């Protein structure tokens, strides 16, 4: 057995992993105890990585060879790499010659490695001569970038993870980090447990799992973050809680900000944000004084650390949101010291590394600016080209809008899924259809975007890739290959180099190659790219010229800056009070508050907020392969406040029609008391591979982002994905169906994909997996996957379509139990199997009336014996014809512990809440592996009283 140290491919925490493999396949994964980011911990997603790499799944999901579609909509055909790259080089050159370099657009990903990014930036901006290269980091972190640059002078998060342990006050804004960055949240929980007197403020319209830990939850109205920060600063100034000495010595622009903040009176802020006056004063005090109960002198000021993410970034005021928060740190001197400062939480594993090498259309290598002539000249000299174009490139949305308008003729998309993740999906898909050439460079064969590709190029993914990534605290880690790439997959940088070598023969005939990196000895080639990137940082704010490939190999992850001569990287920035601006002073960013881009009105009276699930990630091309990761959220659903549901006469599970100015969607609704009235919540993961249907005029529904707005921040160009105004009404779709089936792992993904292809035949449909709940430790190999298909329509679909559903669910055999009522257009079909000598339900399909699914679904999912049922399994109605054991909802995915078991255990455990939680963990093992369920465990500890203390009847 071999062990390989690498890095997790999910969020920006940057957790180290140790991969076990047998030389052929990955067999296990665990957290790396030596990695400073996670110290051996992994979340549910990271702990399941080895299961997503199983060969049985890879054969169904992976793109294994170059493929070409000879016409749109046709099945792609296999091609050799030489044929693919030769043809693509010729097509790009033809478009370049006929329409100019700016007719080309390259859209990359925060999941690429730094070396991948570097090669494509050099290829596009240096060789092809266009700045039309952007990434999905534009949807994720570009407002954080712009906020840092507007205030501190450089895109450099000044704090570090250790500051969580040292802060007297944590200010968590626009982040449900308990689910989105769970390992970092474990550190927050541990710090709070050690020092319960320290204060946590959570700013979020919803009462999330993160808010459950808060000493103060500010449930502000969507889009009022700038007003809140201005109001807090107003209070600080009025109460004498600011740090005038720091302001005078180390900042500029305070007078302009003060003039704006003067108007943000506590009364006005309370009214606009929907908050209590007392809460505003308390938040201002804690933030200014690091959680101190009573303000003291400046020498007694305790540190405050801010942690923030998409709630601030994905906004038409994204840059202003970020800058307004940083303004608070500057006004109170809460920066550059242990436990203090702003720290943006990066959404993707290497969005930081991409920004370092210029992976946005307005950036160049080593945090250089496209608009700066000196910076362009420096990069041109480093790359060996005559010039780098001065014309700014198009940002992500601008690029697709230009393609939809016919200006951009070719779209090269690498390691991202814009047909799922971008707002205004109607425009995005119009762009993909109109472009003359669409290339998708991807590890997975079936995403929303691959369906539009003329060429599909197979790329390596986690466990196969090699290079480096940078996490949220500026820490560079190695990514190493544990196994060889399957099929003909190549590293993303290799594809870029081999394409560039073909292009430069025509664009630079007779001149030396700019791309001499070794593509055969991949480790050597990758190191050469990294060294070139490293050398480009000399003298810059992120200088890593003191770092080497050998040092990373020998000593592990390192923080930047680490200039030549330094023995280690710098933990915190700006400790000397000098900032990365021309005069060394930080700049207060004076921006007035503006409301959301698409506010509620009489026609669209609800605010829709998008969120993240605990066990899924982005468009689910990886996490969506495992049924076990659907246990926490089994299918797409909208959350609404119980009061709104009552007014609309909605029950849990009812189908609702959701409409915005941009598109529509049908899906089930569930009550959530953590929301405020007139606010809705919908996880962002559900694209058209999992949630779809069709409109009255036959247009296919395209998932969550059919609803979201393309309105964006004017400075960062980041769209307002977090909020849009919507209508909500009950959907009238009388005919419904529900099907579930356990399937062999060798066919489960292919079957789900085939079911997904049928979703457009219905008015509403969802296609997901489910799994056998087993602990990850030891028993993961006993896991089992199945498919679930749910649909609804105005009238019964053709018999041929239902026959196809039965075939995919393996219900077309002679042993299938059947019932049909042609007059009521109802039918039921079921297949049985045997397990440990007992009959169990293997598959079922209910059509017309699906009420029996309420008891049949758990019978199948929990693999209960059906011996007592016989043909009563075909009974209709929501009540089971025989008594059934009930299985509660799973809470701990790692150890497979459900809510009922936790309740029984807690009834026997007495003591203080902290003691009861520890004893619960020791008894059942829940919360002891990844810890992602701990917020829910704490809620149950509060809810379930010990039996001895329970109130008598």
Short mmCIF file of C-alpha atoms in Angstrom, two decimals, residues 296-512:
data_model
loop_
_atom_site.label_atom_id
_atom_site.label_comp_id
_atom_site.label_asym_id
_atom_site.label_seq_id
_atom_site.Cartn_x
_atom_site.Cartn_y
_atom_site.Cartn_z
CA UNK A 296 -11.37 50.44 28.19
CA UNK A 297 -8.37 52.39 26.99
CA UNK A 298 -6.60 51.70 23.70
CA UNK A 299 -4.00 49.60 25.52
CA UNK A 300 -6.78 47.22 26.63
CA UNK A 301 -8.33 46.73 23.19
CA UNK A 302 -8.69 43.02 22.44
CA UNK A 303 -8.37 41.71 18.86
CA UNK A 304 -11.27 41.26 16.42
CA UNK A 305 -11.11 38.93 13.42
CA UNK A 306 -13.63 39.12 10.57
CA UNK A 307 -14.45 36.05 8.46
CA UNK A 308 -16.63 36.56 5.39
CA UNK A 309 -17.60 35.01 2.10
CA UNK A 310 -20.29 34.98 -0.59
CA UNK A 311 -22.91 36.93 1.33
CA UNK A 312 -20.65 39.96 0.86
CA UNK A 313 -19.05 39.00 -2.45
CA UNK A 314 -21.98 37.92 -4.63
CA UNK A 315 -23.63 41.33 -4.68
CA UNK A 316 -24.03 44.31 -6.96
CA UNK A 317 -22.31 46.15 -4.08
CA UNK A 318 -19.72 43.41 -3.57
CA UNK A 319 -16.63 45.63 -3.53
CA UNK A 320 -18.35 48.18 -1.29
CA UNK A 321 -19.45 45.39 1.09
CA UNK A 322 -15.89 44.13 1.45
CA UNK A 323 -14.39 47.60 1.75
CA UNK A 324 -16.97 48.74 4.31
CA UNK A 325 -16.02 45.82 6.56
CA UNK A 326 -12.29 46.53 6.14
CA UNK A 327 -13.02 50.20 6.96
CA UNK A 328 -14.12 49.05 10.43
CA UNK A 329 -10.79 47.32 11.00
CA UNK A 330 -8.86 50.37 9.88
CA UNK A 331 -10.92 52.75 12.00
CA UNK A 332 -10.25 50.68 15.13
CA UNK A 333 -6.67 49.61 14.36
CA UNK A 334 -7.84 45.99 14.28
CA UNK A 335 -5.34 44.80 11.66
CA UNK A 336 -1.76 43.58 11.51
CA UNK A 337 -1.72 42.09 15.00
CA UNK A 338 -2.35 38.59 16.38
CA UNK A 339 -6.07 37.76 16.38
CA UNK A 340 -7.08 40.80 14.35
CA UNK A 341 -7.88 41.64 10.75
CA UNK A 342 -10.17 40.84 7.85
CA UNK A 343 -9.88 37.31 6.40
CA UNK A 344 -11.93 36.42 3.34
CA UNK A 345 -12.89 32.74 3.09
CA UNK A 346 -12.06 31.50 -0.38
CA UNK A 347 -14.74 29.46 -2.07
CA UNK A 348 -12.55 27.25 -4.27
CA UNK A 349 -9.33 25.29 -3.64
CA UNK A 350 -7.11 27.52 -5.76
CA UNK A 351 -8.90 30.77 -6.47
CA UNK A 352 -6.00 32.36 -4.55
CA UNK A 353 -3.39 30.71 -6.78
CA UNK A 354 -5.26 31.83 -9.88
CA UNK A 355 -5.28 35.42 -8.66
CA UNK A 356 -1.54 35.17 -7.97
CA UNK A 357 -0.76 34.39 -11.62
CA UNK A 358 -3.25 36.88 -13.10
CA UNK A 359 -6.22 34.59 -13.61
CA UNK A 360 -8.74 37.37 -14.18
CA UNK A 361 -9.21 39.49 -17.29
CA UNK A 362 -7.95 42.63 -15.53
CA UNK A 363 -4.90 41.05 -13.88
CA UNK A 364 -1.41 39.91 -14.84
CA UNK A 365 1.19 37.71 -13.16
CA UNK A 366 2.18 38.34 -9.54
CA UNK A 367 -0.67 40.71 -8.71
CA UNK A 368 0.17 43.06 -11.55
CA UNK A 369 -2.56 45.21 -13.07
CA UNK A 370 -3.56 45.09 -16.71
CA UNK A 371 -4.18 48.85 -16.69
CA UNK A 372 -0.60 49.63 -15.61
CA UNK A 373 1.76 50.13 -18.64
CA UNK A 374 4.83 49.31 -16.55
CA UNK A 375 3.27 46.06 -15.36
CA UNK A 376 2.39 45.07 -18.92
CA UNK A 377 5.97 45.78 -20.03
CA UNK A 378 7.40 43.71 -17.16
CA UNK A 379 5.22 40.72 -18.01
CA UNK A 380 5.95 41.00 -21.74
CA UNK A 381 9.68 40.91 -20.99
CA UNK A 382 9.32 37.90 -18.66
CA UNK A 383 7.28 35.98 -21.21
CA UNK A 384 9.45 36.93 -24.17
CA UNK A 385 6.69 38.61 -26.19
CA UNK A 386 6.68 42.05 -27.76
CA UNK A 387 3.67 43.33 -25.85
CA UNK A 388 0.78 42.35 -23.67
CA UNK A 389 -2.42 43.94 -25.02
CA UNK A 390 -3.60 47.06 -23.20
CA UNK A 391 -7.30 46.61 -23.94
CA UNK A 392 -8.99 45.13 -20.85
CA UNK A 393 -10.37 41.67 -21.35
CA UNK A 394 -13.98 40.73 -20.82
CA UNK A 395 -15.02 39.46 -17.43
CA UNK A 396 -16.94 36.19 -17.13
CA UNK A 397 -20.45 37.47 -17.78
CA UNK A 398 -19.23 39.98 -20.35
CA UNK A 399 -17.52 37.16 -22.22
CA UNK A 400 -20.70 35.10 -22.49
CA UNK A 401 -22.79 38.15 -23.33
CA UNK A 402 -20.35 38.90 -26.16
CA UNK A 403 -20.64 35.32 -27.38
CA UNK A 404 -24.43 35.53 -27.25
CA UNK A 405 -24.21 38.73 -29.34
CA UNK A 406 -21.86 37.14 -31.87
CA UNK A 407 -18.73 39.13 -31.00
CA UNK A 408 -16.82 36.23 -29.45
CA UNK A 409 -16.65 33.29 -31.84
CA UNK A 410 -14.80 30.69 -29.76
CA UNK A 411 -15.22 29.72 -26.10
CA UNK A 412 -12.58 27.53 -24.43
CA UNK A 413 -13.92 26.34 -21.05
CA UNK A 414 -11.68 24.48 -18.59
CA UNK A 415 -12.70 22.75 -15.36
CA UNK A 416 -15.91 24.69 -14.82
CA UNK A 417 -19.59 24.42 -15.65
CA UNK A 418 -21.07 27.77 -16.73
CA UNK A 419 -24.32 26.17 -17.95
CA UNK A 420 -24.97 25.42 -14.27
CA UNK A 421 -23.15 28.11 -12.27
CA UNK A 422 -23.67 31.40 -14.11
CA UNK A 423 -26.68 33.66 -13.64
CA UNK A 424 -29.26 34.27 -16.36
CA UNK A 425 -28.96 30.80 -17.81
CA UNK A 426 -31.03 31.71 -20.86
CA UNK A 427 -28.26 34.08 -21.99
CA UNK A 428 -25.47 31.63 -21.12
CA UNK A 429 -26.99 28.84 -23.18
CA UNK A 430 -27.66 31.24 -26.04
CA UNK A 431 -23.94 32.06 -25.99
CA UNK A 432 -22.93 28.40 -26.07
CA UNK A 433 -25.29 27.78 -28.98
CA UNK A 434 -24.17 30.78 -31.03
CA UNK A 435 -20.40 30.42 -30.64
CA UNK A 436 -18.73 28.87 -33.69
CA UNK A 437 -16.41 26.79 -31.51
CA UNK A 438 -16.99 25.53 -27.97
CA UNK A 439 -14.22 23.53 -26.31
CA UNK A 440 -14.73 21.95 -22.89
CA UNK A 441 -11.62 20.72 -21.10
CA UNK A 442 -13.00 18.61 -18.29
CA UNK A 443 -12.54 15.52 -16.13
CA UNK A 444 -16.24 14.60 -16.13
CA UNK A 445 -18.14 13.66 -19.27
CA UNK A 446 -21.64 14.61 -18.15
CA UNK A 447 -22.12 18.18 -16.98
CA UNK A 448 -24.61 20.80 -18.09
CA UNK A 449 -21.87 22.42 -20.23
CA UNK A 450 -20.43 19.34 -21.93
CA UNK A 451 -23.69 18.97 -23.86
CA UNK A 452 -22.81 22.14 -25.82
CA UNK A 453 -19.20 21.24 -26.64
CA UNK A 454 -17.87 20.76 -30.16
CA UNK A 455 -14.72 19.30 -28.61
CA UNK A 456 -14.31 17.52 -25.29
CA UNK A 457 -10.76 17.21 -23.93
CA UNK A 458 -10.15 14.79 -21.02
CA UNK A 459 -8.31 16.30 -18.05
CA UNK A 460 -6.88 14.86 -14.85
CA UNK A 461 -8.54 15.46 -11.50
CA UNK A 462 -7.91 14.94 -7.79
CA UNK A 463 -5.62 12.02 -7.03
CA UNK A 464 -4.01 12.30 -10.49
CA UNK A 465 -2.98 15.97 -10.72
CA UNK A 466 0.32 17.48 -9.66
CA UNK A 467 1.29 21.05 -8.91
CA UNK A 468 0.47 23.62 -6.23
CA UNK A 469 -2.51 25.42 -4.71
CA UNK A 470 -2.82 28.39 -2.33
CA UNK A 471 -5.45 28.52 0.41
CA UNK A 472 -7.28 31.38 2.13
CA UNK A 473 -4.40 32.18 4.51
CA UNK A 474 -1.84 32.50 1.66
CA UNK A 475 -0.44 29.02 2.27
CA UNK A 476 1.02 27.17 -0.72
CA UNK A 477 0.62 23.38 -0.69
CA UNK A 478 1.72 20.65 -3.04
CA UNK A 479 -0.81 18.58 -4.96
CA UNK A 480 0.57 15.14 -5.81
CA UNK A 481 -0.60 12.27 -7.98
CA UNK A 482 -1.38 9.03 -6.15
CA UNK A 483 -2.40 7.09 -9.26
CA UNK A 484 -2.00 7.40 -13.01
CA UNK A 485 -4.66 9.23 -14.96
CA UNK A 486 -7.36 7.00 -16.46
CA UNK A 487 -7.66 6.60 -20.20
CA UNK A 488 -6.00 9.40 -22.14
CA UNK A 489 -6.60 12.19 -19.61
CA UNK A 490 -3.85 14.82 -19.46
CA UNK A 491 -2.94 17.54 -17.00
CA UNK A 492 -4.59 20.87 -17.82
CA UNK A 493 -1.22 22.58 -18.17
CA UNK A 494 -0.02 19.84 -20.54
CA UNK A 495 -3.02 20.50 -22.79
CA UNK A 496 -2.27 24.22 -22.73
CA UNK A 497 1.42 23.72 -23.54
CA UNK A 498 0.75 21.32 -26.40
CA UNK A 499 -1.84 23.67 -27.89
CA UNK A 500 0.50 26.66 -27.50
CA UNK A 501 3.35 24.86 -29.26
CA UNK A 502 1.12 24.31 -32.27
CA UNK A 503 -0.12 27.89 -32.29
CA UNK A 504 3.27 29.54 -31.97
CA UNK A 505 4.57 27.85 -35.14
CA UNK A 506 2.14 30.08 -37.03
CA UNK A 507 2.02 33.13 -34.77
CA UNK A 508 5.82 33.28 -34.14
CA UNK A 509 7.41 31.43 -37.07
CA UNK A 510 11.15 30.93 -36.77
CA UNK A 511 11.32 32.26 -33.22
CA UNK A 512 12.21 30.31 -30.06
#
